[in-house]
């Protein structure tokens, strides 16, 4: 079953890992069922019958494995074709079998060590306390010891190593990436935010954006966009970094522009250039944006180790920017939008409470590839209008929230899109969005028909296995731009265009802009 397709195509080693864990899970289910059979004292077959049953089961499993291996390459290529990749070389059955067997044996060994430890502790305790108490205490002792070894020794050592690697990457200064000489830009000698404190991704964000000349090639006339970035080393606390970002934004004239975008970056501090470049072009550079870094670790690790800190930073930046913005005259202040990709979308969603802005709301938000843990996304998707699919839902006729992808969606509302708008950009093949732990025991709603155009019709739901496949898709799946968790500049153009409704654009100019951004992205 683990050889069947999921959202992202897989190579041999990745497939072997999934198959090994699935094999261990199936073995565990078998052991549990056998224990229950014996616990209820149900009759057992004779030794001779058991031998025949094992032989029959072995032959059946072997034939199933061969049959699924025979189909596996076609299944993977069906996924590759949907996301614009060429057919792969094959599934490499020997690689899959070797990796799966080694991983299964490792998990089996750990399971047997746990059982031996449990029996050792409970056996010694049984001499002094009642047997049932010894069993409970033995289980607790075994769980505690395994947790201590995994969490305090192995996981801590791994996180320490990863932290050191990404800390060095964040501090790395590229020689040909110089701080701006214009005193009116963030990171310059006159700036409140020092260039060296911005981190690697912050310096890239400030240095590699389009200039007024770049934008004017598409729009005719343009201004230099304003960008402000508060790096992790700019100050000691989220509130201090947010205050510096606000003061710098005021210093460079960010609140004098007609549009202001408040960005929550990903875990590494990365701001997707396709996201911000596209909206800067749409407004001919007459726009400002501001971001604050909360981590230099990849998003999955940042979510696991610094979840609260990311939320605190997003809240501090929102409170600072929004708090000042709402004091400005309504007739002259900029339109304020929020943006976040992946973990940035999750933390951006967490950065404010609707009750705090209801009397003076900002203008909207674009949240791209929102992780499945995003509360607003989950609520809206669960309460979608009847008949709309889970991968592109409609909510209350699209009056406030709309969903879209590279196949469209933002213009499908039955109600006018109001002044306060939330837009979700999500691919049907994005496992970050559509993973759910409940897939271990129930079929996800997005698998129902009709499916998203980039999801294989051969994808089927299997208990436990589908959840393992989606989990591996999240962490090891790499899709080309425009599919999976990789969002293309053209996707952003459509999302920002419908969300903000900039003037002076038609289909011809939008097409030219998408082509220009695609070439820019290949630099």
Coordinates of C-alpha atoms in Angstrom, one line a residue, residues 131-380:
X131 CA 1.1 -7.3 39.9
X132 CA -1.1 -4.7 38.2
X133 CA 0.7 -1.8 39.9
X134 CA 4.0 -3.3 38.8
X135 CA 2.8 -3.4 35.2
X136 CA 1.7 0.2 35.3
X137 CA 5.0 1.3 36.9
X138 CA 7.0 -0.8 34.5
X139 CA 5.3 0.9 31.5
X140 CA 5.9 4.3 33.0
X141 CA 9.5 3.6 33.7
X142 CA 10.1 2.2 30.1
X143 CA 8.4 5.2 28.5
X144 CA 10.3 7.7 30.7
X145 CA 13.7 6.1 29.9
X146 CA 13.0 5.9 26.1
X147 CA 11.8 9.5 26.1
X148 CA 14.8 10.7 28.1
X149 CA 17.2 9.0 25.7
X150 CA 15.4 10.2 22.5
X151 CA 14.6 13.7 23.6
X152 CA 17.4 14.7 26.0
X153 CA 20.2 12.9 24.2
X154 CA 19.6 12.1 20.6
X155 CA 17.2 14.9 19.7
X156 CA 19.1 17.5 21.7
X157 CA 22.3 16.6 20.0
X158 CA 20.7 16.8 16.6
X159 CA 19.1 20.1 17.3
X160 CA 22.3 21.5 18.6
X161 CA 24.1 20.5 15.4
X162 CA 21.4 21.9 13.2
X163 CA 21.2 25.1 15.2
X164 CA 24.9 25.7 14.7
X165 CA 24.8 25.1 11.0
X166 CA 21.9 27.5 10.4
X167 CA 23.2 30.1 12.8
X168 CA 26.4 30.2 10.7
X169 CA 24.4 30.4 7.5
X170 CA 22.3 33.3 8.9
X171 CA 25.4 35.2 9.8
X172 CA 27.1 34.7 6.5
X173 CA 27.6 37.9 4.5
X174 CA 27.9 37.5 0.8
X175 CA 30.8 39.7 -0.5
X176 CA 29.0 41.1 -3.5
X177 CA 25.9 41.9 -1.5
X178 CA 26.7 45.4 -0.2
X179 CA 24.6 47.6 2.1
X180 CA 22.6 50.3 0.4
X181 CA 24.4 53.7 0.0
X182 CA 21.1 55.6 -0.2
X183 CA 20.4 56.9 3.4
X184 CA 16.7 56.7 2.7
X185 CA 16.9 52.9 2.6
X186 CA 16.9 50.3 5.5
X187 CA 20.3 48.9 6.2
X188 CA 22.2 52.0 5.1
X189 CA 24.6 53.9 7.3
X190 CA 21.7 56.2 8.4
X191 CA 19.4 53.3 9.1
X192 CA 18.1 52.4 12.6
X193 CA 18.6 48.7 11.5
X194 CA 22.2 47.7 11.0
X195 CA 23.0 45.7 7.8
X196 CA 25.0 43.1 9.7
X197 CA 22.2 42.4 12.1
X198 CA 19.6 41.6 9.5
X199 CA 20.6 38.0 8.9
X200 CA 21.3 36.3 5.5
X201 CA 17.6 36.2 4.4
X202 CA 17.0 39.8 5.5
X203 CA 19.9 41.1 3.5
X204 CA 18.7 39.1 0.4
X205 CA 15.3 40.6 0.8
X206 CA 16.6 44.1 0.9
X207 CA 19.3 43.8 -1.7
X208 CA 17.6 41.7 -4.5
X209 CA 14.3 43.4 -5.0
X210 CA 13.3 45.2 -8.2
X211 CA 14.3 48.8 -8.7
X212 CA 12.1 51.5 -10.2
X213 CA 13.9 50.9 -13.6
X214 CA 13.1 47.2 -13.4
X215 CA 9.4 47.9 -12.7
X216 CA 9.1 50.7 -15.3
X217 CA 9.9 48.2 -18.1
X218 CA 6.5 46.7 -17.4
X219 CA 4.5 49.6 -16.0
X220 CA 5.9 52.6 -17.8
X221 CA 6.7 54.7 -14.8
X222 CA 7.6 53.5 -11.3
X223 CA 9.1 54.3 -7.9
X224 CA 11.6 52.4 -5.8
X225 CA 9.7 50.1 -3.4
X226 CA 10.3 50.6 0.3
X227 CA 11.4 47.5 2.2
X228 CA 12.2 47.3 5.9
X229 CA 13.5 44.2 7.7
X230 CA 14.3 43.7 11.4
X231 CA 16.7 40.9 11.8
X232 CA 16.9 38.6 14.8
X233 CA 20.0 40.3 16.1
X234 CA 18.6 43.8 15.7
X235 CA 17.4 43.8 19.4
X236 CA 17.0 41.3 22.3
X237 CA 13.2 41.0 22.3
X238 CA 10.3 40.8 19.8
X239 CA 8.9 44.1 21.2
X240 CA 12.2 45.9 20.7
X241 CA 12.6 44.6 17.2
X242 CA 9.0 45.6 16.3
X243 CA 9.6 49.1 17.7
X244 CA 12.8 49.4 15.6
X245 CA 10.9 48.2 12.5
X246 CA 8.2 50.8 13.1
X247 CA 10.6 53.7 13.6
X248 CA 12.6 52.7 10.5
X249 CA 9.4 52.4 8.5
X250 CA 8.4 55.9 9.6
X251 CA 11.9 57.2 8.8
X252 CA 12.0 56.0 5.2
X253 CA 8.4 57.1 4.5
X254 CA 6.7 53.8 4.4
X255 CA 3.4 55.2 5.8
X256 CA 3.4 57.8 2.9
X257 CA 2.9 55.1 0.3
X258 CA -0.7 54.1 -0.7
X259 CA -0.1 50.4 0.2
X260 CA 1.7 48.8 3.1
X261 CA 2.3 45.0 3.4
X262 CA 3.1 43.5 6.8
X263 CA 5.1 40.3 6.2
X264 CA 5.6 37.4 8.5
X265 CA 8.6 35.4 7.0
X266 CA 9.2 31.6 7.1
X267 CA 11.3 30.0 9.9
X268 CA 14.6 30.8 8.3
X269 CA 13.5 34.5 7.9
X270 CA 13.0 34.0 4.1
X271 CA 10.5 36.2 2.3
X272 CA 9.4 34.6 -1.0
X273 CA 10.6 37.0 -3.7
X274 CA 7.8 36.0 -6.0
X275 CA 5.3 37.1 -3.4
X276 CA 6.6 40.6 -2.7
X277 CA 8.0 41.3 -6.2
X278 CA 4.6 40.7 -7.8
X279 CA 2.7 43.1 -5.6
X280 CA 5.4 45.7 -6.0
X281 CA 5.0 45.5 -9.8
X282 CA 1.3 45.7 -9.5
X283 CA 1.5 49.1 -7.7
X284 CA 4.4 50.3 -9.9
X285 CA 6.7 50.4 -6.9
X286 CA 4.6 52.8 -4.9
X287 CA 4.3 50.4 -2.0
X288 CA 6.1 49.7 1.3
X289 CA 6.6 46.4 3.1
X290 CA 8.0 45.5 6.6
X291 CA 9.1 42.1 8.1
X292 CA 10.7 40.9 11.3
X293 CA 12.7 37.7 11.7
X294 CA 12.0 35.3 14.6
X295 CA 14.2 32.4 13.7
X296 CA 17.0 31.2 11.4
X297 CA 15.9 27.5 11.5
X298 CA 13.9 25.7 8.8
X299 CA 10.1 26.0 9.4
X300 CA 9.5 22.4 10.7
X301 CA 12.2 22.8 13.3
X302 CA 11.2 26.3 14.2
X303 CA 7.6 25.2 14.6
X304 CA 8.8 22.4 16.9
X305 CA 11.3 24.3 19.0
X306 CA 10.3 28.0 18.7
X307 CA 6.5 27.9 18.1
X308 CA 5.7 30.5 20.9
X309 CA 8.5 32.8 19.9
X310 CA 7.3 33.0 16.3
X311 CA 3.9 33.9 17.4
X312 CA 5.2 36.5 19.9
X313 CA 7.3 38.2 17.1
X314 CA 4.3 38.2 14.7
X315 CA 2.1 39.7 17.4
X316 CA 4.6 42.3 18.4
X317 CA 5.1 43.5 14.8
X318 CA 1.4 43.6 14.1
X319 CA 0.6 45.5 17.3
X320 CA 3.4 48.0 16.6
X321 CA 2.5 48.6 12.9
X322 CA -1.3 48.4 13.2
X323 CA -1.3 50.4 16.4
X324 CA 0.5 53.3 14.7
X325 CA -1.5 52.9 11.4
X326 CA -4.8 53.2 13.1
X327 CA -3.8 56.6 14.6
X328 CA -3.3 58.0 11.1
X329 CA -6.1 59.9 9.3
X330 CA -8.2 57.3 7.5
X331 CA -8.3 59.4 4.3
X332 CA -4.5 59.5 3.9
X333 CA -3.1 56.4 5.6
X334 CA -2.0 53.4 3.3
X335 CA -4.1 50.3 2.7
X336 CA -2.7 47.7 5.1
X337 CA -2.3 44.1 4.1
X338 CA -0.8 41.0 5.8
X339 CA 1.2 38.4 4.1
X340 CA 2.7 35.0 5.1
X341 CA 3.9 31.9 3.4
X342 CA 3.8 28.5 5.1
X343 CA 4.8 28.9 8.8
X344 CA 4.7 32.7 8.1
X345 CA 1.0 32.2 7.2
X346 CA 0.3 30.4 10.4
X347 CA 2.0 33.0 12.6
X348 CA 0.5 35.9 10.6
X349 CA -2.9 34.4 11.3
X350 CA -2.1 34.2 15.0
X351 CA -0.8 37.8 15.1
X352 CA -4.1 39.4 15.8
X353 CA -7.6 38.9 17.2
X354 CA -10.6 39.8 15.1
X355 CA -12.2 41.4 18.2
X356 CA -9.3 43.8 18.5
X357 CA -9.6 45.1 14.9
X358 CA -13.4 44.9 14.4
X359 CA -13.9 48.6 14.9
X360 CA -11.1 49.6 12.5
X361 CA -10.0 46.6 10.4
X362 CA -7.0 46.6 8.1
X363 CA -7.7 45.8 4.5
X364 CA -6.9 42.2 4.1
X365 CA -4.4 39.3 4.1
X366 CA -2.9 36.9 1.7
X367 CA -1.9 33.6 3.3
X368 CA -0.1 31.2 1.1
X369 CA 0.3 27.4 1.7
X370 CA -1.1 27.7 5.2
X371 CA -0.1 24.7 7.4
X372 CA -2.8 22.4 8.4
X373 CA -2.6 23.7 12.0
X374 CA -3.8 27.2 10.9
X375 CA -7.0 27.7 13.0
X376 CA -8.8 30.2 10.7
X377 CA -8.0 28.0 7.6
X378 CA -9.3 24.8 9.4
X379 CA -12.5 26.5 10.6
X380 CA -13.3 28.1 7.2

